[in-house]
Amino acid sequence: MKNAFDQPQSLLILGGASDIALAVARRMVAERTRRVVLAGRPSPALSAAAKDLRAQGAEVEEIAFDALRPETHEQVIDAAFELGDIDVVLMAFGVLGDQENDERVPMEAVRVAQVNYVGAVSAALVSSNALRRQGHGHLVVLSSVAGERARKANFIYGSTKAGLDAFAQGLGDKLANEDIHVLVVRPGFVQTKMTAGMAKAPMATTADAVAADILQGIAKRSAVVWSPSKLRPVMSVIRHLPRPVFRRLPL
Amino acid sequence: MGSRGVIPRGLGRSYGDPAQNCGGTVLDTTGLNHIVEFDAESGLAVCEAGVSLDQLISRGLSAGWFVPVTPGTRQVTVGGAIAADVHGKNHHELGSFGRHVKALRLLTADGTVRDVTPRTEPELFWATVGGMGLTGMILSATVQLIPVESSLVSVRTDRTPDLDTCMELMADLDAEYPYTVAWLDCLARGRNLGRSVVTCGSFASVEELPERKRQAPLQFSPGKPITAPDVFPRQLLNTATVKVFNEFWYRKAPLHKTGQLQSISTFFHPLDALAEWNRVYGHTGMLQYQFVVPFEQADVVRRVLQRISSAGVPSFLTVLKRFGAESQGYLSFPKPGWTLAMDFPTWIPGLSRLLDELDEQVLAADGRLYLAKDSRMRPEHLSAMYPRLDRFRALRAEVDPEGVFMSDQARRLAL
């Protein structure tokens, strides 16, 4: 339950080992959050994240969650709500895929779509139903600037985020009059495990900077946050570039 | 009723979330507003839970009886007064509200209606007094009123230049007057730290009244309050404006004056003069912070005032009071010591951390925060502040194993 300063006390992370999610959790635990539920595929990274947050003083539960098995989502997510109110649900799972390889092996592309879009649709609906039952809460959905306009270099990933972004915006509009807040987050290039080894893109940011933007978005109940915020005008230009020009860009 | 439970709500004067239940049911008790029985001989009143103190005062006064305990507003219900075990300016003499409750009719989670008295079921009774509505729904209560000769209070006012003078004076006056309280200038610093206006009083006897009032000494006709419009900007109350107000309020008070006759409304219920006064804080609202520390830890009051005044955090109404004996309620707030209440606009930057810091001092001094006012404390501090919390939880688990009675505060603090 949030307090008079709107500080959340509990957090459920779907995709518990994500760098951005962990940065959010660390910042929240430093304020008032005591209960953190890390849902993800059991892995050393997930356990390390749990250990890290426990050292900060949080009570951490680890639960097994697989985006690729939507039929299990209800049971897993409801179990987290069963033990107490969840003030913030953060959906942070996703895979980048390997564009060139995935173009050659369509089943790999399908897997990217299943995790990033199909799994997210299922998890978001299950979570929002649980939030509606408890009558309050925030659902944070990690989208990406890649969804704003699909590029040659990663349109498989980009298209999954475009779909998720549209879905989450619609969900947010639907739930607005029920006092459930949906926040769509569009980070740019973030230096994380996911992008390790890739060339740093312009306006690259860090997981912690994105986390700060997310917390501000929660506090202000924003519908969408760009991180960093200057990406918004930049992407607006890119989105409106005439296609012949856009095709020639080395993107 | 659903899985989110239910919480009774009276007139909604708690400052935090004890009478809210997100996603669940809130029972408005103000329909239960009958004074079932009133014995003008003994001053014993049987009232339904939604009867307001305003109603009870009006009814009692005509026969020469007054509520034993009243907070700064009459607009609270009897049920709420019991659930929060409220206190008033006479705590040092008569304790908190629950002490004057002779019996309760309680609807518990299993659907049974029980008549509970401190003798027959002391555990359930004292868990319900101060229990924030979590043991069941109070349907009615028998309250012992106190006799008064008139509806006017003979008031003594003193202006004190600093905290030490204020505290010494209050300690002396507690022996003389049933009602004592001090208003503090929270922004005064240095040698002016804690400068205050101490007021104390006792109900006037008929002889003390002027000739023209002796005909109807018990007359009680509070005026209709002005309603604050919903137009105030959120930062109207800031350090500068509160400083000006405090200066004015301090200077306005007489250095020393006795025998001034004040009405019940003026003396007891300053909050009722302006209906919807919370609107003055604008849409971001305000929060109350009230703690008590044992008398031997009086220095905490000084340190808190130093912290507040040096940070320049404006508290519009800062009130200091001495508590008497501890209530038997498991979660009752008052215990012997100094209690300081402050209200802050919530928009003040860094307020959350500042109050966390004050919590630590209160905790280290064996003090506690008031649940009827809290809206932000850390749940992990609760058991140190309320040593009988385990007994409360055990009793609640017994009478309401499924947690049918539930509030946002109970969730936030894991009560």
XYZ file of C-alpha atoms in Angstrom:
666
model
C 0.000 0.000 0.000
C 1.406 3.393 -0.927
C 1.767 6.055 1.754
C 0.872 9.743 1.828
C 3.989 10.553 -0.193
C 2.910 8.084 -2.871
C 5.864 5.844 -2.067
C 5.215 2.224 -3.076
C 5.844 -0.535 -0.535
C 5.848 -3.533 -2.855
C 7.121 -4.394 -6.321
C 6.646 -7.341 -8.654
C 9.185 -7.639 -11.444
C 8.429 -9.891 -14.396
C 11.825 -10.562 -15.914
C 13.512 -10.286 -12.563
C 17.108 -10.308 -13.705
C 16.795 -7.351 -16.078
C 19.288 -4.570 -15.451
C 16.708 -1.811 -15.775
C 14.299 -3.613 -13.464
C 17.000 -4.095 -10.864
C 17.954 -0.451 -11.015
C 14.291 0.440 -10.412
C 14.117 -2.009 -7.506
C 17.261 -0.614 -5.898
C 15.903 2.915 -6.043
C 12.517 1.858 -4.668
C 14.023 -0.154 -1.822
C 16.119 2.869 -0.889
C 12.818 4.691 -0.351
C 9.939 2.689 1.170
C 9.700 -0.577 -0.739
C 10.127 -3.600 1.508
C 8.649 -6.473 -0.477
C 10.091 -7.353 -3.875
C 8.942 -10.347 -5.895
C 11.381 -11.353 -8.607
C 9.691 -13.463 -11.248
C 11.877 -14.941 -13.928
C 13.576 -18.055 -15.210
C 15.607 -19.478 -12.338
C 19.206 -18.466 -13.007
C 22.327 -17.347 -11.171
C 21.549 -13.796 -12.305
C 18.106 -13.912 -10.681
C 19.537 -15.247 -7.415
C 22.269 -12.619 -7.477
C 19.652 -9.911 -7.946
C 17.669 -11.275 -5.002
C 20.777 -11.350 -2.854
C 21.645 -7.803 -3.801
C 18.201 -6.495 -2.814
C 18.137 -8.502 0.408
C 21.439 -6.897 1.381
C 19.669 -3.562 0.995
C 17.047 -4.689 3.497
C 14.211 -5.875 1.261
C 12.204 -9.050 1.712
C 12.692 -10.783 -1.614
C 10.730 -13.698 -3.048
C 11.927 -15.507 -6.154
C 9.314 -17.175 -8.306
C 9.648 -19.058 -11.586
C 8.111 -17.231 -14.520
C 8.461 -18.064 -18.204
C 7.208 -15.561 -20.773
C 7.039 -18.386 -23.330
C 4.417 -20.256 -21.299
C 1.458 -17.859 -21.141
C -0.827 -20.635 -19.901
C 1.057 -20.505 -16.569
C 0.996 -16.716 -16.133
C -2.239 -16.496 -14.216
C -1.147 -18.983 -11.609
C 2.305 -17.429 -11.152
C 1.223 -13.776 -11.031
C -1.857 -14.376 -8.884
C 0.341 -16.206 -6.378
C 2.430 -13.060 -5.960
C -0.700 -10.996 -5.273
C -2.039 -13.636 -2.910
C 0.581 -12.813 -0.270
C -0.176 -9.095 -0.156
C -0.870 -6.016 -2.241
C 1.482 -5.231 -5.116
C 1.842 -1.479 -5.631
C 3.935 -1.656 -8.797
C 4.201 -4.381 -11.448
C 7.181 -3.914 -13.728
C 7.241 -5.905 -16.980
C 10.867 -6.021 -17.981
C 11.309 -9.285 -19.862
C 12.271 -9.317 -23.504
C 14.822 -10.610 -25.976
C 16.698 -8.693 -28.617
C 17.157 -11.626 -30.979
C 19.757 -11.712 -33.730
C 18.229 -9.992 -36.723
C 20.371 -11.534 -39.485
C 20.154 -15.020 -38.070
C 16.438 -14.702 -37.322
C 15.713 -13.636 -40.896
C 17.252 -16.913 -42.037
C 15.607 -19.012 -39.289
C 12.011 -17.775 -39.053
C 11.252 -19.927 -36.017
C 13.811 -17.853 -34.125
C 11.980 -14.687 -35.163
C 8.744 -16.258 -33.975
C 10.359 -16.858 -30.601
C 11.278 -13.171 -30.292
C 7.667 -12.282 -31.076
C 6.377 -14.843 -28.603
C 8.463 -13.522 -25.728
C 8.233 -9.802 -26.443
C 4.666 -9.564 -27.666
C 2.602 -12.682 -26.988
C 4.096 -13.266 -23.541
C 3.783 -9.593 -22.679
C 0.137 -9.396 -23.752
C -0.649 -12.333 -21.535
C 1.368 -11.106 -18.548
C 0.017 -7.556 -18.818
C -3.593 -8.708 -18.892
C -3.141 -11.095 -15.991
C -1.358 -8.371 -13.993
C -3.894 -5.684 -14.778
C -6.745 -7.972 -13.753
C -5.028 -8.537 -10.423
C -4.489 -4.782 -10.016
C -8.153 -4.133 -10.767
C -9.188 -6.586 -8.088
C -7.042 -4.847 -5.487
C -8.296 -1.463 -6.675
C -4.987 0.339 -7.087
C -1.511 0.053 -8.556
C 0.857 0.825 -11.396
C 1.758 -1.382 -14.345
C 5.035 -0.399 -15.975
C 5.664 -1.785 -19.464
C 9.130 -1.606 -20.981
C 8.709 -0.731 -24.632
C 11.540 0.694 -26.755
C 12.311 3.497 -29.170
C 12.870 0.659 -31.656
C 9.097 0.348 -31.872
C 8.628 3.929 -33.005
C 9.767 3.194 -36.557
C 11.012 -0.227 -37.622
C 14.534 -0.150 -38.992
C 16.202 -2.514 -41.455
C 18.742 -3.480 -38.825
C 16.285 -4.753 -36.196
C 12.726 -4.698 -37.445
C 11.872 -8.054 -35.904
C 12.572 -6.794 -32.382
C 11.219 -3.338 -33.293
C 7.921 -4.715 -34.530
C 7.352 -6.699 -31.333
C 7.883 -3.538 -29.285
C 5.624 -1.557 -31.638
C 2.873 -4.079 -31.009
C 3.441 -4.118 -27.260
C 3.590 -0.325 -27.116
C 0.229 0.037 -28.870
C -1.290 -2.690 -26.711
C -0.065 -1.105 -23.451
C -1.261 2.362 -24.420
C -4.704 0.978 -25.149
C -4.714 -0.913 -21.857
C -3.740 2.265 -20.030
C -6.595 4.189 -21.626
C -9.001 1.412 -20.757
C -7.945 1.336 -17.103
C -7.554 5.076 -16.568
C -10.985 5.473 -15.013
C -10.393 2.532 -12.684
C -7.439 4.262 -11.073
C -4.973 1.713 -12.415
C -2.013 3.453 -13.987
C -0.186 1.997 -16.983
C 3.176 3.524 -17.816
C 4.777 2.846 -21.197
C 8.537 3.342 -21.083
C 10.510 3.937 -24.282
C 14.201 3.750 -23.513
C 16.807 4.408 -26.163
C 20.056 2.486 -26.310
C 20.749 1.308 -22.763
C 24.104 -0.150 -21.798
C 23.008 -3.427 -20.236
C 23.563 -7.172 -20.454
C 21.172 -7.184 -23.417
C 23.303 -4.798 -25.461
C 26.716 -5.921 -24.224
C 29.227 -6.060 -27.068
C 27.156 -3.862 -29.366
C 28.464 -0.544 -30.621
C 27.213 2.275 -28.448
C 24.447 4.232 -30.188
C 24.080 8.021 -29.977
C 22.318 9.242 -26.840
C 23.068 5.963 -25.065
C 21.885 5.861 -21.503
C 22.290 3.710 -18.407
C 19.898 1.403 -16.590
C 19.950 3.670 -13.567
C 19.043 6.753 -15.600
C 16.118 4.862 -17.123
C 15.104 3.765 -13.617
C 15.037 7.380 -12.456
C 12.799 8.298 -15.403
C 10.499 5.366 -14.641
C 10.082 6.410 -11.007
C 9.299 9.941 -12.074
C 6.751 8.597 -14.547
C 5.120 6.573 -11.768
C 4.991 9.577 -9.444
C 3.494 11.808 -12.136
C 1.253 9.039 -13.454
C 2.529 9.700 -16.980
C 1.180 7.581 -19.836
C 4.505 7.462 -21.696
C 8.076 8.323 -20.773
C 11.012 8.544 -23.135
C 14.407 7.882 -21.656
C 16.317 10.087 -22.130
C 13.530 12.576 -22.773
C 15.331 14.214 -25.700
C 14.666 11.052 -27.696
C 11.103 12.162 -28.148
C 11.791 15.022 -30.596
C 14.563 13.017 -32.267
C 12.297 10.047 -32.897
C 9.547 12.344 -34.051
C 11.847 13.579 -36.832
C 12.934 10.055 -37.715
C 9.359 8.870 -37.795
C 8.423 11.535 -40.338
C 11.401 11.150 -42.645
C 10.262 10.368 -46.194
C 10.813 6.681 -46.866
C 13.406 7.160 -49.682
C 15.518 9.143 -47.244
C 14.938 6.745 -44.359
C 15.950 3.753 -46.501
C 19.248 5.314 -47.329
C 20.150 5.985 -43.704
C 22.619 3.550 -42.166
C 20.196 2.572 -39.414
C -18.293 -8.375 0.550
C -15.458 -9.657 -1.611
C -11.922 -10.633 -0.767
C -10.827 -7.090 0.070
C -12.783 -6.891 3.296
C -14.623 -4.054 4.940
C -13.876 -1.100 7.225
C -16.330 1.159 9.064
C -15.991 4.897 8.466
C -17.545 7.648 10.547
C -17.132 11.319 9.677
C -13.756 10.746 8.013
C -11.639 12.997 10.234
C -8.647 10.658 10.506
C -5.743 12.275 8.722
C -4.450 9.136 7.066
C -5.814 5.937 5.577
C -7.473 4.077 8.492
C -11.011 4.519 7.134
C -10.175 3.730 3.507
C -10.235 0.323 1.882
C -8.967 0.250 -1.673
C -10.773 -2.315 -3.790
C -12.938 -3.311 -0.822
C -15.966 -2.108 1.078
C -16.251 0.947 3.308
C -19.250 1.075 5.630
C -20.569 4.559 6.272
C -21.729 4.514 9.893
C -23.227 7.995 9.956
C -26.691 6.533 9.402
C -26.458 4.975 12.866
C -27.048 8.340 14.457
C -29.482 7.796 17.300
C -28.846 8.519 20.917
C -30.683 5.463 22.156
C -30.823 6.399 25.805
C -29.661 9.306 27.885
C -29.972 9.397 31.632
C -29.968 13.009 32.784
C -29.446 11.851 36.372
C -26.308 9.769 35.871
C -24.981 11.251 32.636
C -24.828 7.833 31.032
C -25.496 7.892 27.268
C -26.128 4.894 25.051
C -25.442 5.996 21.487
C -25.189 4.345 18.123
C -21.718 4.358 16.586
C -22.433 7.111 14.066
C -23.601 9.662 16.635
C -21.272 12.652 16.429
C -19.728 14.330 19.448
C -21.550 17.440 18.233
C -24.855 15.635 18.708
C -23.846 14.209 22.052
C -22.688 17.600 23.349
C -25.935 19.285 22.276
C -28.004 16.604 23.936
C -25.919 16.369 27.112
C -25.421 20.066 27.812
C -29.072 20.839 28.234
C -29.018 18.546 31.274
C -25.613 19.726 32.482
C -23.389 17.031 30.966
C -20.414 17.308 28.620
C -18.420 14.700 26.695
C -15.579 13.415 28.888
C -13.017 13.807 26.095
C -13.116 15.854 22.909
C -10.521 16.281 20.166
C -10.111 19.554 18.261
C -13.313 18.933 16.325
C -16.851 17.898 17.310
C -17.296 16.332 13.897
C -16.156 12.850 14.864
C -18.376 9.900 15.636
C -18.501 7.977 18.885
C -17.411 4.854 16.995
C -14.425 6.682 15.538
C -13.531 8.228 18.892
C -13.370 4.732 20.382
C -11.542 3.161 17.427
C -8.830 5.845 17.565
C -9.103 6.202 21.377
C -8.966 9.963 20.921
C -7.621 12.376 23.507
C -8.166 16.031 24.290
C -6.765 18.885 26.313
C -7.730 17.101 29.537
C -5.761 13.917 28.971
C -3.604 14.534 32.039
C -6.732 14.413 34.134
C -9.299 12.145 32.476
C -7.296 10.067 30.010
C -8.529 9.141 26.563
C -12.042 8.425 25.276
C -11.996 4.670 25.862
C -11.695 5.110 29.612
C -15.218 6.531 29.706
C -16.805 3.789 27.647
C -18.696 1.408 29.904
C -19.872 -1.031 27.247
C -19.729 -1.662 23.516
C -21.970 -3.516 21.130
C -19.670 -5.050 18.557
C -20.448 -6.888 15.327
C -17.578 -9.301 14.801
C -16.427 -11.058 11.632
C -18.373 -14.254 12.355
C -21.603 -12.268 12.213
C -22.356 -12.311 15.930
C -23.253 -9.211 17.905
C -21.489 -9.093 21.245
C -21.956 -6.824 24.216
C -18.441 -6.201 25.393
C -17.449 -4.525 28.641
C -14.033 -4.041 30.214
C -15.062 -6.561 32.888
C -16.643 -9.329 30.830
C -14.271 -9.394 27.864
C -11.310 -7.181 28.714
C -9.147 -8.423 25.849
C -11.672 -7.777 23.104
C -12.667 -4.495 24.738
C -9.147 -3.101 24.941
C -8.265 -4.370 21.466
C -11.288 -2.501 20.133
C -10.475 0.705 22.018
C -7.758 2.179 19.810
C -8.094 -0.805 17.455
C -8.693 1.338 14.343
C -11.890 -0.525 13.466
C -10.105 -3.809 12.875
C -11.731 -6.007 15.536
C -15.265 -5.563 14.253
C -17.855 -2.914 13.721
C -18.951 -0.952 16.780
C -22.739 -0.676 16.621
C -23.314 1.295 19.795
C -21.565 2.328 22.976
C -22.393 3.411 26.508
C -20.458 6.524 27.439
C -20.226 8.231 30.802
C -20.424 12.018 30.422
C -19.026 14.518 32.937
C -21.068 17.130 34.827
C -20.649 20.838 34.032
C -22.375 23.884 35.452
C -22.183 26.013 32.351
C -21.309 25.883 28.670
C -18.526 28.414 29.065
C -14.891 27.825 29.845
C -12.920 30.119 32.095
C -9.627 30.473 30.247
C -6.169 31.506 31.291
C -3.734 32.513 28.548
C 0.028 32.982 28.879
C 2.597 33.887 26.313
C 5.949 32.217 26.914
C 9.160 33.372 25.215
C 10.790 29.949 24.788
C 10.323 26.202 25.150
C 11.681 25.823 28.693
C 9.345 28.468 30.066
C 6.480 26.878 28.206
C 7.185 23.395 29.527
C 7.653 24.558 33.099
C 4.441 26.532 33.016
C 2.488 23.631 31.521
C 3.773 21.263 34.186
C 2.609 23.686 36.886
C -0.750 24.416 35.310
C -1.637 20.742 34.813
C -2.197 20.512 38.560
C -4.526 23.508 38.534
C -6.534 23.148 35.345
C -8.330 20.184 33.784
C -7.663 21.520 30.280
C -4.210 22.644 29.134
C -2.508 22.983 25.764
C 0.162 25.090 24.103
C 0.413 26.444 20.584
C 4.015 26.736 19.405
C 5.659 28.885 16.790
C 7.429 26.097 14.894
C 9.555 28.532 12.886
C 11.006 30.478 15.815
C 14.725 29.831 16.204
C 17.604 30.419 18.592
C 16.553 31.935 21.894
C 12.953 32.138 20.654
C 12.832 28.411 19.930
C 9.503 27.004 21.054
C 7.944 30.340 21.965
C 4.336 29.624 22.650
C 0.880 30.575 23.753
C -0.281 28.376 26.634
C -4.009 28.179 27.207
C -5.735 26.361 29.982
C -9.198 26.347 31.343
C -11.948 24.829 33.376
C -15.702 24.957 32.962
C -17.067 28.091 34.590
C -19.363 27.750 37.577
C -22.614 29.709 37.527
C -21.123 32.283 39.946
C -18.327 32.980 37.500
C -20.771 33.924 34.749
C -21.831 37.495 34.131
C -25.320 38.367 35.303
C -26.992 38.155 31.892
C -25.718 34.625 31.225
C -26.855 33.168 34.527
C -30.380 32.694 33.232
C -29.302 30.088 30.709
C -25.831 28.930 31.765
C -25.933 25.794 29.602
C -26.893 27.421 26.340
C -24.999 25.942 23.396
C -25.539 27.412 19.957
C -22.420 27.129 17.845
C -22.636 29.235 14.700
C -22.659 27.658 11.290
C -19.082 27.430 10.045
C -17.875 29.198 6.944
C -16.959 26.681 4.226
C -13.557 27.042 2.612
C -13.892 27.205 -1.170
C -11.906 24.777 -3.282
C -9.709 27.420 -4.882
C -6.479 27.573 -2.897
C -3.140 27.175 -4.675
C -1.041 24.351 -3.290
C 1.755 26.522 -2.017
C -0.316 29.103 -0.182
C 0.967 27.781 3.118
C 4.707 28.130 2.829
C 7.522 29.185 5.115
C 6.923 32.872 4.493
C 3.156 32.900 5.022
C 3.301 30.652 8.063
C 6.027 32.858 9.527
C 3.797 35.887 9.175
C 0.844 34.039 10.664
C 2.909 32.754 13.591
C 4.271 36.203 14.344
C 0.738 37.589 14.334
C -0.691 34.759 16.424
C 2.068 35.041 18.995
C 1.819 38.831 19.289
C -1.968 38.741 19.402
C -1.968 36.628 22.571
C -1.955 38.454 25.908
C 1.155 38.100 28.049
C -0.956 36.849 30.919
C -4.709 36.892 31.295
C -7.112 34.926 33.464
C -10.834 34.478 33.760
C -11.655 35.039 30.118
C -14.899 33.250 29.262
C -14.869 31.311 26.006
C -17.506 29.196 24.321
C -17.038 25.466 23.869
C -16.482 26.001 20.138
C -13.781 28.605 20.628
C -11.937 26.753 23.341
C -12.220 23.137 22.212
C -12.997 23.090 18.525
C -10.875 25.512 16.529
C -11.032 23.129 13.551
C -14.803 23.506 13.302
C -14.698 27.249 12.612
C -13.841 26.660 8.960
C -15.552 23.726 7.271
C -13.393 21.833 4.734
C -10.364 23.696 6.111
C -8.061 21.142 4.524
C -8.765 22.857 1.182
C -6.531 25.712 2.302
C -3.626 23.339 1.597
C -4.629 23.034 -2.045
C -4.907 19.809 -4.000
C -1.657 18.276 -2.812
C -2.990 18.268 0.735
C -1.408 18.092 4.146
C -0.337 15.509 6.637
C -0.219 15.389 10.403
C 2.729 14.243 12.454
C 2.093 13.573 16.121
C 4.371 11.785 18.534
C 4.661 11.280 22.269
C 7.897 10.841 24.218
C 8.242 10.109 27.962
C 8.702 13.150 30.239
C 12.365 12.308 30.845
C 12.925 12.528 27.084
C 11.603 16.092 26.826
C 14.770 16.999 24.984
C 13.457 15.193 21.903
C 10.762 17.875 21.629
C 13.485 20.503 21.552
C 15.557 18.630 18.976
C 12.535 18.105 16.745
C 11.641 21.792 16.922
C 15.252 22.706 16.137
C 15.215 20.406 13.130
C 11.885 21.781 11.863
C 12.766 25.415 12.372
C 16.253 25.139 10.900
C 14.859 23.318 7.864
C 12.226 26.058 7.659
C 9.437 23.526 7.286
C 6.176 25.315 8.026
C 3.703 23.631 10.322
C 0.549 25.692 10.479
C -0.716 24.357 13.782
C 1.931 23.097 16.184
C 0.463 21.892 19.441
C 2.194 20.695 22.605
C 0.429 18.805 25.378
C 1.242 16.696 28.435
C -0.285 13.240 28.595
C -1.330 11.504 31.781
C -1.612 7.778 32.456
C -1.438 5.289 29.586
C -4.677 3.887 28.244
C -5.261 0.146 28.445
C -6.039 -0.016 24.739
C -3.518 -2.277 22.994
C -2.959 0.240 20.215
C -3.890 3.401 22.118
C -1.552 6.270 21.511
C -1.330 8.288 24.735
C 1.196 7.447 27.420
C 2.754 9.689 30.059
C 4.938 12.299 28.410
C 5.031 15.199 26.010
C 3.073 15.007 22.794
C 3.766 17.295 19.882
C 1.445 17.552 16.871
C 2.335 19.319 13.663
C 0.758 19.604 10.251
C 2.716 20.001 7.077
C 1.803 20.655 3.462
C 2.856 17.481 1.625
C 4.514 19.298 -1.279
C 7.480 20.411 0.876
C 10.584 18.926 -0.802
C 12.397 16.374 1.338
C 9.574 16.164 3.884
C 9.418 12.378 3.665
C 13.073 11.957 4.641
C 12.860 14.618 7.323
C 9.961 12.824 8.999
C 11.793 9.487 8.722
C 14.635 11.130 10.594
C 12.257 12.369 13.309
C 10.807 8.837 13.566
C 14.252 7.549 14.519
C 14.535 10.077 17.331
C 11.052 9.280 18.616
C 11.788 5.573 18.478
C 15.131 5.914 20.260
C 13.393 7.881 23.023
C 10.835 5.099 23.549
C 8.122 7.239 21.991
C 5.423 6.476 19.489
C 3.386 7.924 16.630
C -0.408 8.316 16.591
C -2.123 5.851 14.240
C -5.146 8.114 13.694
C -2.804 10.665 12.171
C -0.079 8.588 10.580
C -0.004 8.202 6.837
C 3.658 7.455 6.160
C 5.537 5.656 8.926
C 7.614 2.526 8.335
C 5.760 -0.649 9.334
C 8.915 -2.100 10.889
C 8.845 0.574 13.606
C 5.393 -0.318 14.807
C 6.139 -3.150 17.228
C 8.774 -1.135 19.087
C 6.341 1.757 19.453
C 3.418 -0.430 20.442
C 4.673 -3.232 22.721
C 1.172 -4.740 22.903
C 0.945 -5.106 19.112
C 1.468 -8.879 19.353
C -1.493 -9.219 21.698
C -3.579 -7.127 19.337
C -2.599 -9.298 16.386
C -3.257 -12.496 18.304
C -6.694 -11.308 19.324
C -7.514 -10.160 15.822
C -6.431 -13.530 14.448
C -8.860 -15.105 16.893
C -11.971 -12.954 16.299
C -11.322 -12.337 12.604
C -9.130 -15.169 11.273
C -9.877 -14.331 7.641
C -9.231 -10.630 7.949
C -12.749 -9.508 7.044
C -12.101 -6.162 8.706
C -9.368 -4.527 6.689
C -8.227 -0.994 5.885
C -5.554 0.608 3.758
C -3.724 1.506 6.959
C -3.870 -2.095 8.153
C -2.325 -3.170 4.847
C 0.281 -0.443 4.852
C 1.422 -1.140 8.410
C 0.619 -4.864 8.542
C -1.539 -4.322 11.616
